Amino acid sequence: NLIHDNEDCDIFTEVNHGPYVIANNILLSPVAYHSCSPGGAYAHNLIMGGFNAAADGRETPYHKAHSTEVAGRRDCPLGDVRWYNNLLAGKCNLTAYDKAVLPVAAAGNVFTKGAQSSKFDEAALLKPDFDPGITLTQQADGWYLELNVDKAWAAEQKRRVVGTEMLGKAVIPDLPFENADGSPLKIDTDYFGKKRDTTNPFPGPFEVKESGKQKMKVWPLAPTRETK
């Protein structure tokens, strides 16, 4: 998804328990995300806006796997999230998770100018002086993103392909992160549907090979997969 210019926020996950996945998104509004939901996985996103995460005492249903059948009810403690291989900039601040009471896992993330990591992201690449120069412009044929990256990020930190085995289980429903049909999840394509380097995928939504400013048409997308 390309999400931008929203007055409130780009994404709001309210009193969910997971498992849910937010991957390969471009989030560019002043506030990117509101969350009062454990059980989430965030992978290969580009996030520029602010980030708010908090617990919620309301008891809400969680469900059996791939079903609307209620398995129980629980409140929403802070935590039980996974942050892998994201590219973060601007006002994106994940320190709200420092007070989490459920586990937080983080690896492979790059924090550029303005962004701040949580205490759980011990292996983060911190690049406070690197300005990614993110701009989004509308032209006659669609929306174009300009983004400055450094291919050295791939060499500085080894990353794994994000998938079912890596993500484990959402705590409250005790369920794995899977595709809707129950098959194993594997985030091995990027925002454009391009195959990722499975030996060391590049952080963020794009599989990039060269350093410097990238200009790419991000909407509308040309078809990248066969449909039946």
mmCIF file of C-alpha atoms in Angstrom:
data_model
loop_
_atom_site.group_PDB
_atom_site.id
_atom_site.type_symbol
_atom_site.label_atom_id
_atom_site.label_comp_id
_atom_site.label_asym_id
_atom_site.label_seq_id
_atom_site.Cartn_x
_atom_site.Cartn_y
_atom_site.Cartn_z
ATOM 1 C CA ASN A 1 0.000 0.000 0.000
ATOM 2 C CA LEU A 2 0.937 3.625 -0.605
ATOM 3 C CA ILE A 3 -0.671 5.694 2.174
ATOM 4 C CA HIS A 4 -0.123 9.444 2.548
ATOM 5 C CA ASP A 5 -1.601 12.855 3.412
ATOM 6 C CA ASN A 6 -4.014 11.560 6.060
ATOM 7 C CA GLU A 7 -5.079 14.003 8.780
ATOM 8 C CA ASP A 8 -5.309 11.392 11.568
ATOM 9 C CA CYS A 9 -2.990 8.480 10.747
ATOM 10 C CA ASP A 10 -2.177 6.015 7.987
ATOM 11 C CA ILE A 11 -3.085 2.829 9.903
ATOM 12 C CA PHE A 12 -4.994 2.245 13.137
ATOM 13 C CA THR A 13 -5.109 -1.249 14.644
ATOM 14 C CA GLU A 14 -7.666 -1.173 17.454
ATOM 15 C CA VAL A 15 -8.032 -3.930 20.088
ATOM 16 C CA ASN A 16 -6.886 -6.792 17.868
ATOM 17 C CA HIS A 17 -4.957 -9.778 19.218
ATOM 18 C CA GLY A 18 -3.304 -11.052 16.058
ATOM 19 C CA PRO A 19 -1.772 -12.604 14.255
ATOM 20 C CA TYR A 20 -1.742 -9.762 11.713
ATOM 21 C CA VAL A 21 0.954 -8.645 9.267
ATOM 22 C CA ILE A 22 1.781 -5.166 7.953
ATOM 23 C CA ALA A 23 4.402 -5.522 5.223
ATOM 24 C CA ASN A 24 5.730 -3.731 2.117
ATOM 25 C CA ASN A 25 3.886 -0.485 2.847
ATOM 26 C CA ILE A 26 4.856 3.148 2.206
ATOM 27 C CA LEU A 27 3.498 5.257 5.100
ATOM 28 C CA LEU A 28 4.149 8.976 4.638
ATOM 29 C CA SER A 29 1.533 10.908 6.646
ATOM 30 C CA PRO A 30 2.600 13.068 9.634
ATOM 31 C CA VAL A 31 1.341 10.263 11.906
ATOM 32 C CA ALA A 32 1.877 6.815 10.439
ATOM 33 C CA TYR A 33 0.345 4.532 12.997
ATOM 34 C CA HIS A 34 -1.905 4.224 16.045
ATOM 35 C CA SER A 35 -1.907 0.846 17.783
ATOM 36 C CA CYS A 36 -3.585 -0.649 20.820
ATOM 37 C CA SER A 37 -3.211 -4.192 19.510
ATOM 38 C CA PRO A 38 -0.708 -6.922 20.355
ATOM 39 C CA GLY A 39 0.003 -9.819 18.004
ATOM 40 C CA GLY A 40 1.399 -7.867 15.058
ATOM 41 C CA ALA A 41 4.321 -8.249 12.648
ATOM 42 C CA TYR A 42 5.786 -5.275 10.772
ATOM 43 C CA ALA A 43 8.194 -6.090 7.961
ATOM 44 C CA HIS A 44 9.820 -4.220 5.076
ATOM 45 C CA ASN A 45 7.862 -0.999 5.515
ATOM 46 C CA LEU A 46 8.986 2.553 4.807
ATOM 47 C CA ILE A 47 7.645 4.684 7.666
ATOM 48 C CA MET A 48 8.151 8.427 7.917
ATOM 49 C CA GLY A 49 5.448 9.603 10.318
ATOM 50 C CA GLY A 50 4.900 9.441 14.058
ATOM 51 C CA PHE A 51 4.045 6.246 15.880
ATOM 52 C CA ASN A 52 1.763 5.736 18.881
ATOM 53 C CA ALA A 53 1.412 2.438 20.745
ATOM 54 C CA ALA A 54 -0.387 1.807 24.033
ATOM 55 C CA ALA A 55 -2.206 -0.860 26.036
ATOM 56 C CA ASP A 56 -6.004 -1.038 26.044
ATOM 57 C CA GLY A 57 -8.006 -2.512 28.934
ATOM 58 C CA ARG A 58 -11.112 -3.386 26.929
ATOM 59 C CA GLU A 59 -11.722 -7.117 26.601
ATOM 60 C CA THR A 60 -12.367 -8.027 22.981
ATOM 61 C CA PRO A 61 -12.730 -11.365 21.126
ATOM 62 C CA TYR A 62 -9.921 -13.334 19.567
ATOM 63 C CA HIS A 63 -10.646 -16.105 17.110
ATOM 64 C CA LYS A 64 -9.698 -19.557 15.966
ATOM 65 C CA ALA A 65 -7.291 -19.792 13.035
ATOM 66 C CA HIS A 66 -8.703 -18.397 9.766
ATOM 67 C CA SER A 67 -12.164 -18.219 11.285
ATOM 68 C CA THR A 68 -14.639 -15.817 12.840
ATOM 69 C CA GLU A 69 -15.425 -18.355 15.578
ATOM 70 C CA VAL A 70 -14.624 -16.772 18.928
ATOM 71 C CA ALA A 71 -11.979 -18.579 20.971
ATOM 72 C CA GLY A 72 -11.974 -16.224 23.945
ATOM 73 C CA ARG A 73 -11.796 -12.633 25.127
ATOM 74 C CA ARG A 74 -8.801 -10.650 26.409
ATOM 75 C CA ASP A 75 -7.591 -7.147 27.039
ATOM 76 C CA CYS A 76 -4.738 -5.749 24.930
ATOM 77 C CA PRO A 77 -1.426 -5.422 26.800
ATOM 78 C CA LEU A 78 1.424 -3.502 25.193
ATOM 79 C CA GLY A 79 3.856 -5.653 23.248
ATOM 80 C CA ASP A 80 3.800 -8.993 21.409
ATOM 81 C CA VAL A 81 5.058 -7.315 18.237
ATOM 82 C CA ARG A 82 7.806 -8.079 15.744
ATOM 83 C CA TRP A 83 9.692 -5.431 13.747
ATOM 84 C CA TYR A 84 11.899 -6.779 10.991
ATOM 85 C CA ASN A 85 13.729 -5.191 8.044
ATOM 86 C CA ASN A 86 11.941 -1.834 8.081
ATOM 87 C CA LEU A 87 13.318 1.506 6.868
ATOM 88 C CA LEU A 88 12.360 4.270 9.299
ATOM 89 C CA ALA A 89 12.731 8.028 9.019
ATOM 90 C CA GLY A 90 11.441 11.371 10.212
ATOM 91 C CA LYS A 91 9.134 11.243 13.224
ATOM 92 C CA CYS A 92 8.971 7.464 13.521
ATOM 93 C CA ASN A 93 9.725 6.748 17.175
ATOM 94 C CA LEU A 94 9.357 3.206 18.520
ATOM 95 C CA THR A 95 10.318 3.984 22.124
ATOM 96 C CA ALA A 96 6.666 3.529 23.160
ATOM 97 C CA TYR A 97 7.479 -0.189 23.210
ATOM 98 C CA ASP A 98 10.078 0.338 25.946
ATOM 99 C CA LYS A 99 7.244 -0.129 28.459
ATOM 100 C CA ALA A 100 5.916 -3.335 26.869
ATOM 101 C CA VAL A 101 4.831 -6.163 29.163
ATOM 102 C CA LEU A 102 4.623 -8.752 26.370
ATOM 103 C CA PRO A 103 7.664 -9.737 24.266
ATOM 104 C CA VAL A 104 9.000 -7.438 21.536
ATOM 105 C CA ALA A 105 11.313 -8.711 18.779
ATOM 106 C CA ALA A 106 13.237 -6.457 16.404
ATOM 107 C CA ALA A 107 16.050 -6.982 13.900
ATOM 108 C CA GLY A 108 17.252 -5.774 10.527
ATOM 109 C CA ASN A 109 15.759 -2.278 10.856
ATOM 110 C CA VAL A 110 17.437 0.918 9.649
ATOM 111 C CA PHE A 111 16.764 4.174 11.529
ATOM 112 C CA THR A 112 17.679 7.234 9.469
ATOM 113 C CA LYS A 113 17.578 10.926 10.372
ATOM 114 C CA GLY A 114 14.935 11.663 13.024
ATOM 115 C CA ALA A 115 13.800 8.082 13.691
ATOM 116 C CA GLN A 116 14.328 6.394 17.072
ATOM 117 C CA SER A 117 14.544 2.718 17.962
ATOM 118 C CA SER A 118 13.134 0.923 20.997
ATOM 119 C CA LYS A 119 15.362 -0.651 23.625
ATOM 120 C CA PHE A 120 14.489 -4.064 22.178
ATOM 121 C CA ASP A 121 16.155 -3.327 18.836
ATOM 122 C CA GLU A 122 19.692 -4.063 19.993
ATOM 123 C CA ALA A 123 21.024 -4.752 16.487
ATOM 124 C CA ALA A 124 19.439 -1.769 14.739
ATOM 125 C CA LEU A 125 21.404 0.202 12.164
ATOM 126 C CA LEU A 126 21.337 3.750 13.528
ATOM 127 C CA LYS A 127 22.030 6.365 10.861
ATOM 128 C CA PRO A 128 21.057 9.682 12.524
ATOM 129 C CA ASP A 129 22.985 11.765 9.975
ATOM 130 C CA PHE A 130 21.617 10.019 6.898
ATOM 131 C CA ASP A 131 18.826 12.011 5.236
ATOM 132 C CA PRO A 132 16.738 9.718 3.013
ATOM 133 C CA GLY A 133 15.280 12.780 1.262
ATOM 134 C CA ILE A 134 11.818 11.269 0.939
ATOM 135 C CA THR A 135 9.480 13.147 -1.396
ATOM 136 C CA LEU A 136 6.214 12.087 -3.046
ATOM 137 C CA THR A 137 4.935 13.982 -6.079
ATOM 138 C CA GLN A 138 1.938 13.562 -8.337
ATOM 139 C CA GLN A 139 2.572 13.664 -12.069
ATOM 140 C CA ALA A 140 0.262 13.202 -15.036
ATOM 141 C CA ASP A 141 0.616 9.396 -15.023
ATOM 142 C CA GLY A 142 0.705 8.756 -11.284
ATOM 143 C CA TRP A 143 2.622 9.218 -8.040
ATOM 144 C CA TYR A 144 6.421 9.170 -7.862
ATOM 145 C CA LEU A 145 8.592 8.564 -4.803
ATOM 146 C CA GLU A 146 12.130 9.850 -4.447
ATOM 147 C CA LEU A 147 14.247 8.131 -1.830
ATOM 148 C CA ASN A 148 17.945 8.162 -0.990
ATOM 149 C CA VAL A 149 19.409 4.825 0.150
ATOM 150 C CA ASP A 150 22.797 3.266 0.827
ATOM 151 C CA LYS A 151 23.501 -0.217 -0.524
ATOM 152 C CA ALA A 152 26.041 -0.624 2.308
ATOM 153 C CA TRP A 153 23.082 -1.289 4.630
ATOM 154 C CA ALA A 154 22.991 -4.790 3.156
ATOM 155 C CA ALA A 155 26.647 -5.429 4.011
ATOM 156 C CA GLU A 156 26.484 -3.837 7.470
ATOM 157 C CA GLN A 157 23.723 -6.096 8.712
ATOM 158 C CA LYS A 158 22.701 -9.579 7.614
ATOM 159 C CA ARG A 159 18.932 -10.002 7.324
ATOM 160 C CA ARG A 160 16.654 -12.992 7.067
ATOM 161 C CA VAL A 161 13.585 -13.512 4.926
ATOM 162 C CA VAL A 162 10.574 -12.858 7.149
ATOM 163 C CA GLY A 163 8.153 -15.748 7.382
ATOM 164 C CA THR A 164 6.083 -18.077 9.534
ATOM 165 C CA GLU A 165 8.968 -19.779 11.320
ATOM 166 C CA MET A 166 10.738 -16.504 12.128
ATOM 167 C CA LEU A 167 7.612 -14.780 13.448
ATOM 168 C CA GLY A 168 6.562 -17.480 15.904
ATOM 169 C CA LYS A 169 3.075 -17.259 17.391
ATOM 170 C CA ALA A 170 0.881 -14.375 18.499
ATOM 171 C CA VAL A 171 0.721 -14.719 22.285
ATOM 172 C CA ILE A 172 -2.970 -14.340 23.126
ATOM 173 C CA PRO A 173 -4.560 -16.512 20.402
ATOM 174 C CA ASP A 174 -1.498 -18.833 20.345
ATOM 175 C CA LEU A 175 -1.580 -18.896 16.544
ATOM 176 C CA PRO A 176 1.176 -18.742 13.896
ATOM 177 C CA PHE A 177 1.515 -16.088 11.210
ATOM 178 C CA GLU A 178 0.263 -17.774 8.027
ATOM 179 C CA ASN A 179 -1.335 -17.040 4.688
ATOM 180 C CA ALA A 180 -5.123 -16.996 4.629
ATOM 181 C CA ASP A 181 -5.234 -20.588 3.352
ATOM 182 C CA GLY A 182 -3.068 -21.842 6.224
ATOM 183 C CA SER A 183 0.089 -22.207 4.124
ATOM 184 C CA PRO A 184 3.398 -20.830 5.453
ATOM 185 C CA LEU A 185 3.919 -17.085 5.059
ATOM 186 C CA LYS A 186 7.057 -15.874 3.273
ATOM 187 C CA ILE A 187 7.664 -12.200 2.510
ATOM 188 C CA ASP A 188 10.039 -12.850 -0.380
ATOM 189 C CA THR A 189 8.718 -10.233 -2.818
ATOM 190 C CA ASP A 190 8.878 -6.455 -2.511
ATOM 191 C CA TYR A 191 6.365 -3.641 -2.989
ATOM 192 C CA PHE A 192 6.490 -4.106 -6.775
ATOM 193 C CA GLY A 193 6.239 -7.896 -6.647
ATOM 194 C CA LYS A 194 9.951 -8.218 -7.412
ATOM 195 C CA LYS A 195 11.732 -11.211 -5.873
ATOM 196 C CA ARG A 196 13.849 -10.333 -2.867
ATOM 197 C CA ASP A 197 17.412 -11.453 -2.308
ATOM 198 C CA THR A 198 16.592 -14.410 -0.082
ATOM 199 C CA THR A 199 20.191 -14.609 1.175
ATOM 200 C CA ASN A 200 20.035 -11.052 2.536
ATOM 201 C CA PRO A 201 16.907 -8.998 1.710
ATOM 202 C CA PHE A 202 17.264 -5.210 1.573
ATOM 203 C CA PRO A 203 15.507 -3.191 4.315
ATOM 204 C CA GLY A 204 12.352 -1.345 3.429
ATOM 205 C CA PRO A 205 9.709 -2.060 0.790
ATOM 206 C CA PHE A 206 12.066 -2.071 -2.227
ATOM 207 C CA GLU A 207 14.764 -4.530 -3.195
ATOM 208 C CA VAL A 208 17.514 -2.002 -4.019
ATOM 209 C CA LYS A 209 20.913 -2.781 -5.545
ATOM 210 C CA GLU A 210 22.529 0.665 -5.925
ATOM 211 C CA SER A 211 23.215 3.584 -3.585
ATOM 212 C CA GLY A 212 21.908 7.079 -4.109
ATOM 213 C CA LYS A 213 18.616 8.666 -5.016
ATOM 214 C CA GLN A 214 15.979 6.338 -6.358
ATOM 215 C CA LYS A 215 12.988 7.692 -8.282
ATOM 216 C CA MET A 216 10.194 5.242 -8.833
ATOM 217 C CA LYS A 217 6.574 5.302 -9.851
ATOM 218 C CA VAL A 218 4.680 3.903 -6.872
ATOM 219 C CA TRP A 219 1.076 4.421 -8.023
ATOM 220 C CA PRO A 220 -0.678 3.178 -10.036
ATOM 221 C CA LEU A 221 1.292 -0.042 -10.220
ATOM 222 C CA ALA A 222 1.733 -1.975 -13.420
ATOM 223 C CA PRO A 223 0.597 -5.619 -13.178
ATOM 224 C CA THR A 224 3.420 -7.749 -11.763
ATOM 225 C CA ARG A 225 1.715 -11.108 -11.303
ATOM 226 C CA GLU A 226 -0.526 -13.324 -13.374
ATOM 227 C CA THR A 227 -4.137 -13.327 -12.228
ATOM 228 C CA LYS A 228 -6.659 -16.095 -12.748
#
